[in-house]
Amino acid sequence: MAPLLSQDIMLMPLQTIADQQIKTTQMNTFSLYDYYKQFSNEEVHLAYQGAFDSHTLASLSHYVRAASKKFQQVQRRVFFIFMELAQNIAMYSAEQEKPDKQSGKGIMMLRTNGSEYIIHSGNSIDLPECQALKNKLDYINSLDREALRRYKRQERAKSRGDKGNAHIGLIEIALSTSVPLAIQFTPIDDQQAFYELCTYLPLQPSN
Amino acid sequence: MAQSKLEDLHIEGEQGEFFMPSVTMQASTGEVIIQGESYLEDTTEFYEPVMQWLVNYTHQYKAPLTLTIRLTYYNTSSSKSLLELLHLAKAHEDAGNKVQVNWYYFENEWGAKEEAEDFELETNLRFHMIPFTQK
């Protein structure tokens, strides 16, 4: 029997490969390629969806540092905002992986758009909480820098002895950027909404 | 009434899985140094012994206190704890003791100086501001 030459293998008709691809597509309608394309187009440097517990937060902190290394001047602020938002998901998401309430589920994304870093967080919250949260964020966005600092000092004095500080975290995030915080609430069902917060940082700050 | 001598406190920092600063507190010199990174989800538990030590020190000793804060990263939760420590330092100063706060910050970091100023305004302490040397 003649040995199988490599040429024989290469002559396998392309039709066979195409048949196999078609079969795969029919079995699986999720297009990873579409995600990949979109993530590339949107300059997504880091994306994580899932539970945010202490291990995840620790891993993410390393990734974020690496992802923002290129722009030294804003690296620290990108890190601060990202970790603050990620910790908020862990603590305040309506979807908790474990009942001890430190493992909230949601999504974090770090991307660029040519001139800015965009730090984007999303998680579900209970519908009754939406209005209060929106009011809080609208108020924060309405303040100029001096007023925002006063507000922070005031709130910190008020909350001495209290546990929990997502509220002050949002003020600190607002102080880390000169661009107003962008927020969006999308109803999921009659119980919950998906809450998104988006912050922008110039890649090359002027000051 | 005899008071037991205040033991020095030393906590070794960690920066892998958890982000805890190193803390050194010396009763003989009144020197407290907090350095590294402070990125814990809930810092109250970590800072509890630090707070307690400072409470003990300020109650037991009519002596100077030098509080050095040399953190490259700290989150909102840590800010709360730092504020409490600063309030304790201020109380010590108000009781007639010499208190110095050394606050390290990144000079070219937008908002860094204001953060320190806010702590000063909240506690009425005057910080000795020291820039981190750029690496």
PDB file of N, CA and C in Angstrom, chain B residues 77-122:
ATOM      1  N   SER B  77     -14.169  53.399  50.598  1.00  0.00           N
ATOM      2  CA  SER B  77     -14.315  52.747  51.886  1.00  0.00           C
ATOM      3  C   SER B  77     -13.121  53.041  52.798  1.00  0.00           C
ATOM      4  N   SER B  78     -11.926  53.037  52.216  1.00  0.00           N
ATOM      5  CA  SER B  78     -10.718  53.350  52.985  1.00  0.00           C
ATOM      6  C   SER B  78     -10.719  54.810  53.422  1.00  0.00           C
ATOM      7  N   SER B  79     -11.207  55.690  52.560  1.00  0.00           N
ATOM      8  CA  SER B  79     -11.253  57.125  52.889  1.00  0.00           C
ATOM      9  C   SER B  79     -12.016  57.351  54.187  1.00  0.00           C
ATOM     10  N   LYS B  80     -13.076  56.608  54.340  1.00  0.00           N
ATOM     11  CA  LYS B  80     -13.897  56.706  55.547  1.00  0.00           C
ATOM     12  C   LYS B  80     -13.075  56.378  56.781  1.00  0.00           C
ATOM     13  N   SER B  81     -12.335  55.278  56.688  1.00  0.00           N
ATOM     14  CA  SER B  81     -11.509  54.848  57.818  1.00  0.00           C
ATOM     15  C   SER B  81     -10.382  55.841  58.087  1.00  0.00           C
ATOM     16  N   LEU B  82      -9.776  56.344  57.027  1.00  0.00           N
ATOM     17  CA  LEU B  82      -8.701  57.326  57.185  1.00  0.00           C
ATOM     18  C   LEU B  82      -9.241  58.570  57.875  1.00  0.00           C
ATOM     19  N   LEU B  83     -10.446  58.967  57.490  1.00  0.00           N
ATOM     20  CA  LEU B  83     -11.060  60.143  58.100  1.00  0.00           C
ATOM     21  C   LEU B  83     -11.212  59.958  59.607  1.00  0.00           C
ATOM     22  N   GLU B  84     -11.620  58.768  60.013  1.00  0.00           N
ATOM     23  CA  GLU B  84     -11.776  58.484  61.445  1.00  0.00           C
ATOM     24  C   GLU B  84     -10.438  58.578  62.163  1.00  0.00           C
ATOM     25  N   LEU B  85      -9.393  58.065  61.554  1.00  0.00           N
ATOM     26  CA  LEU B  85      -8.056  58.142  62.160  1.00  0.00           C
ATOM     27  C   LEU B  85      -7.625  59.598  62.298  1.00  0.00           C
ATOM     28  N   LEU B  86      -7.916  60.381  61.266  1.00  0.00           N
ATOM     29  CA  LEU B  86      -7.546  61.797  61.299  1.00  0.00           C
ATOM     30  C   LEU B  86      -8.316  62.535  62.398  1.00  0.00           C
ATOM     31  N   HIS B  87      -9.576  62.172  62.568  1.00  0.00           N
ATOM     32  CA  HIS B  87     -10.362  62.799  63.641  1.00  0.00           C
ATOM     33  C   HIS B  87      -9.749  62.498  65.006  1.00  0.00           C
ATOM     34  N   LEU B  88      -9.269  61.268  65.165  1.00  0.00           N
ATOM     35  CA  LEU B  88      -8.615  60.890  66.423  1.00  0.00           C
ATOM     36  C   LEU B  88      -7.348  61.710  66.626  1.00  0.00           C
ATOM     37  N   ALA B  89      -6.608  61.900  65.540  1.00  0.00           N
ATOM     38  CA  ALA B  89      -5.376  62.697  65.623  1.00  0.00           C
ATOM     39  C   ALA B  89      -5.705  64.133  66.026  1.00  0.00           C
ATOM     40  N   LYS B  90      -6.764  64.651  65.458  1.00  0.00           N
ATOM     41  CA  LYS B  90      -7.174  66.033  65.768  1.00  0.00           C
ATOM     42  C   LYS B  90      -7.565  66.164  67.233  1.00  0.00           C
ATOM     43  N   ALA B  91      -8.272  65.160  67.732  1.00  0.00           N
ATOM     44  CA  ALA B  91      -8.671  65.177  69.141  1.00  0.00           C
ATOM     45  C   ALA B  91      -7.436  65.206  70.037  1.00  0.00           C
ATOM     46  N   HIS B  92      -6.399  64.474  69.619  1.00  0.00           N
ATOM     47  CA  HIS B  92      -5.140  64.432  70.367  1.00  0.00           C
ATOM     48  C   HIS B  92      -4.477  65.805  70.364  1.00  0.00           C
ATOM     49  N   GLU B  93      -4.562  66.472  69.222  1.00  0.00           N
ATOM     50  CA  GLU B  93      -3.989  67.816  69.097  1.00  0.00           C
ATOM     51  C   GLU B  93      -4.776  68.799  69.961  1.00  0.00           C
ATOM     52  N   ASP B  94      -6.089  68.672  69.915  1.00  0.00           N
ATOM     53  CA  ASP B  94      -6.939  69.544  70.720  1.00  0.00           C
ATOM     54  C   ASP B  94      -6.684  69.379  72.206  1.00  0.00           C
ATOM     55  N   ALA B  95      -6.216  68.188  72.597  1.00  0.00           N
ATOM     56  CA  ALA B  95      -5.913  67.923  74.004  1.00  0.00           C
ATOM     57  C   ALA B  95      -4.551  68.477  74.399  1.00  0.00           C
ATOM     58  N   GLY B  96      -3.917  69.199  73.489  1.00  0.00           N
ATOM     59  CA  GLY B  96      -2.668  69.879  73.810  1.00  0.00           C
ATOM     60  C   GLY B  96      -1.401  69.155  73.404  1.00  0.00           C
ATOM     61  N   ASN B  97      -1.511  68.143  72.592  1.00  0.00           N
ATOM     62  CA  ASN B  97      -0.335  67.392  72.151  1.00  0.00           C
ATOM     63  C   ASN B  97       0.099  67.818  70.758  1.00  0.00           C
ATOM     64  N   LYS B  98       1.387  67.598  70.487  1.00  0.00           N
ATOM     65  CA  LYS B  98       1.910  67.949  69.165  1.00  0.00           C
ATOM     66  C   LYS B  98       1.547  66.836  68.176  1.00  0.00           C
ATOM     67  N   VAL B  99       0.893  67.225  67.099  1.00  0.00           N
ATOM     68  CA  VAL B  99       0.469  66.256  66.095  1.00  0.00           C
ATOM     69  C   VAL B  99       0.946  66.697  64.721  1.00  0.00           C
ATOM     70  N   GLN B 100       1.558  65.785  64.005  1.00  0.00           N
ATOM     71  CA  GLN B 100       1.932  66.089  62.628  1.00  0.00           C
ATOM     72  C   GLN B 100       1.376  65.011  61.711  1.00  0.00           C
ATOM     73  N   VAL B 101       0.739  65.465  60.622  1.00  0.00           N
ATOM     74  CA  VAL B 101       0.222  64.527  59.631  1.00  0.00           C
ATOM     75  C   VAL B 101       1.018  64.702  58.350  1.00  0.00           C
ATOM     76  N   ASN B 102       1.697  63.642  57.936  1.00  0.00           N
ATOM     77  CA  ASN B 102       2.435  63.646  56.658  1.00  0.00           C
ATOM     78  C   ASN B 102       1.572  62.957  55.625  1.00  0.00           C
ATOM     79  N   TRP B 103       1.192  63.714  54.610  1.00  0.00           N
ATOM     80  CA  TRP B 103       0.284  63.163  53.598  1.00  0.00           C
ATOM     81  C   TRP B 103       0.993  63.115  52.251  1.00  0.00           C
ATOM     82  N   TYR B 104       1.218  61.907  51.772  1.00  0.00           N
ATOM     83  CA  TYR B 104       1.872  61.736  50.476  1.00  0.00           C
ATOM     84  C   TYR B 104       0.831  61.771  49.372  1.00  0.00           C
ATOM     85  N   TYR B 105       1.202  62.434  48.275  1.00  0.00           N
ATOM     86  CA  TYR B 105       0.257  62.497  47.167  1.00  0.00           C
ATOM     87  C   TYR B 105       1.010  62.604  45.849  1.00  0.00           C
ATOM     88  N   PHE B 106       0.292  62.319  44.750  1.00  0.00           N
ATOM     89  CA  PHE B 106       0.893  62.430  43.417  1.00  0.00           C
ATOM     90  C   PHE B 106       0.648  63.854  42.916  1.00  0.00           C
ATOM     91  N   GLU B 107       1.742  64.586  42.808  1.00  0.00           N
ATOM     92  CA  GLU B 107       1.695  66.009  42.475  1.00  0.00           C
ATOM     93  C   GLU B 107       0.946  66.321  41.192  1.00  0.00           C
ATOM     94  N   ASN B 108       1.178  65.506  40.162  1.00  0.00           N
ATOM     95  CA  ASN B 108       0.608  65.810  38.853  1.00  0.00           C
ATOM     96  C   ASN B 108      -0.726  65.126  38.633  1.00  0.00           C
ATOM     97  N   GLU B 109      -1.251  64.542  39.662  1.00  0.00           N
ATOM     98  CA  GLU B 109      -2.505  63.829  39.547  1.00  0.00           C
ATOM     99  C   GLU B 109      -3.655  64.805  39.743  1.00  0.00           C
ATOM    100  N   TRP B 110      -4.490  64.894  38.738  1.00  0.00           N
ATOM    101  CA  TRP B 110      -5.650  65.780  38.777  1.00  0.00           C
ATOM    102  C   TRP B 110      -6.552  65.415  39.945  1.00  0.00           C
ATOM    103  N   GLY B 111      -6.820  66.359  40.833  1.00  0.00           N
ATOM    104  CA  GLY B 111      -7.719  66.105  41.952  1.00  0.00           C
ATOM    105  C   GLY B 111      -7.051  65.602  43.217  1.00  0.00           C
ATOM    106  N   ALA B 112      -5.773  65.241  43.149  1.00  0.00           N
ATOM    107  CA  ALA B 112      -5.110  64.647  44.313  1.00  0.00           C
ATOM    108  C   ALA B 112      -4.937  65.661  45.451  1.00  0.00           C
ATOM    109  N   LYS B 113      -4.533  66.871  45.087  1.00  0.00           N
ATOM    110  CA  LYS B 113      -4.332  67.905  46.109  1.00  0.00           C
ATOM    111  C   LYS B 113      -5.658  68.263  46.773  1.00  0.00           C
ATOM    112  N   GLU B 114      -6.725  68.321  45.958  1.00  0.00           N
ATOM    113  CA  GLU B 114      -8.043  68.661  46.486  1.00  0.00           C
ATOM    114  C   GLU B 114      -8.546  67.616  47.462  1.00  0.00           C
ATOM    115  N   GLU B 115      -8.238  66.367  47.176  1.00  0.00           N
ATOM    116  CA  GLU B 115      -8.636  65.283  48.081  1.00  0.00           C
ATOM    117  C   GLU B 115      -8.037  65.511  49.453  1.00  0.00           C
ATOM    118  N   ALA B 116      -6.750  65.859  49.461  1.00  0.00           N
ATOM    119  CA  ALA B 116      -6.060  66.112  50.727  1.00  0.00           C
ATOM    120  C   ALA B 116      -6.664  67.338  51.419  1.00  0.00           C
ATOM    121  N   GLU B 117      -6.930  68.367  50.621  1.00  0.00           N
ATOM    122  CA  GLU B 117      -7.524  69.589  51.180  1.00  0.00           C
ATOM    123  C   GLU B 117      -8.874  69.303  51.817  1.00  0.00           C
ATOM    124  N   ASP B 118      -9.639  68.400  51.206  1.00  0.00           N
ATOM    125  CA  ASP B 118     -10.939  68.041  51.768  1.00  0.00           C
ATOM    126  C   ASP B 118     -10.791  67.388  53.133  1.00  0.00           C
ATOM    127  N   PHE B 119      -9.805  66.505  53.257  1.00  0.00           N
ATOM    128  CA  PHE B 119      -9.540  65.890  54.565  1.00  0.00           C
ATOM    129  C   PHE B 119      -9.150  66.960  55.582  1.00  0.00           C
ATOM    130  N   GLU B 120      -8.347  67.923  55.154  1.00  0.00           N
ATOM    131  CA  GLU B 120      -7.944  69.012  56.045  1.00  0.00           C
ATOM    132  C   GLU B 120      -9.156  69.804  56.501  1.00  0.00           C
ATOM    133  N   LEU B 121     -10.044  70.117  55.555  1.00  0.00           N
ATOM    134  CA  LEU B 121     -11.236  70.896  55.882  1.00  0.00           C
ATOM    135  C   LEU B 121     -12.172  70.124  56.819  1.00  0.00           C
ATOM    136  N   GLU B 122     -12.219  68.826  56.613  1.00  0.00           N
ATOM    137  CA  GLU B 122     -13.122  68.009  57.437  1.00  0.00           C
ATOM    138  C   GLU B 122     -12.624  67.840  58.858  1.00  0.00           C
TER     139      GLU B 122
END
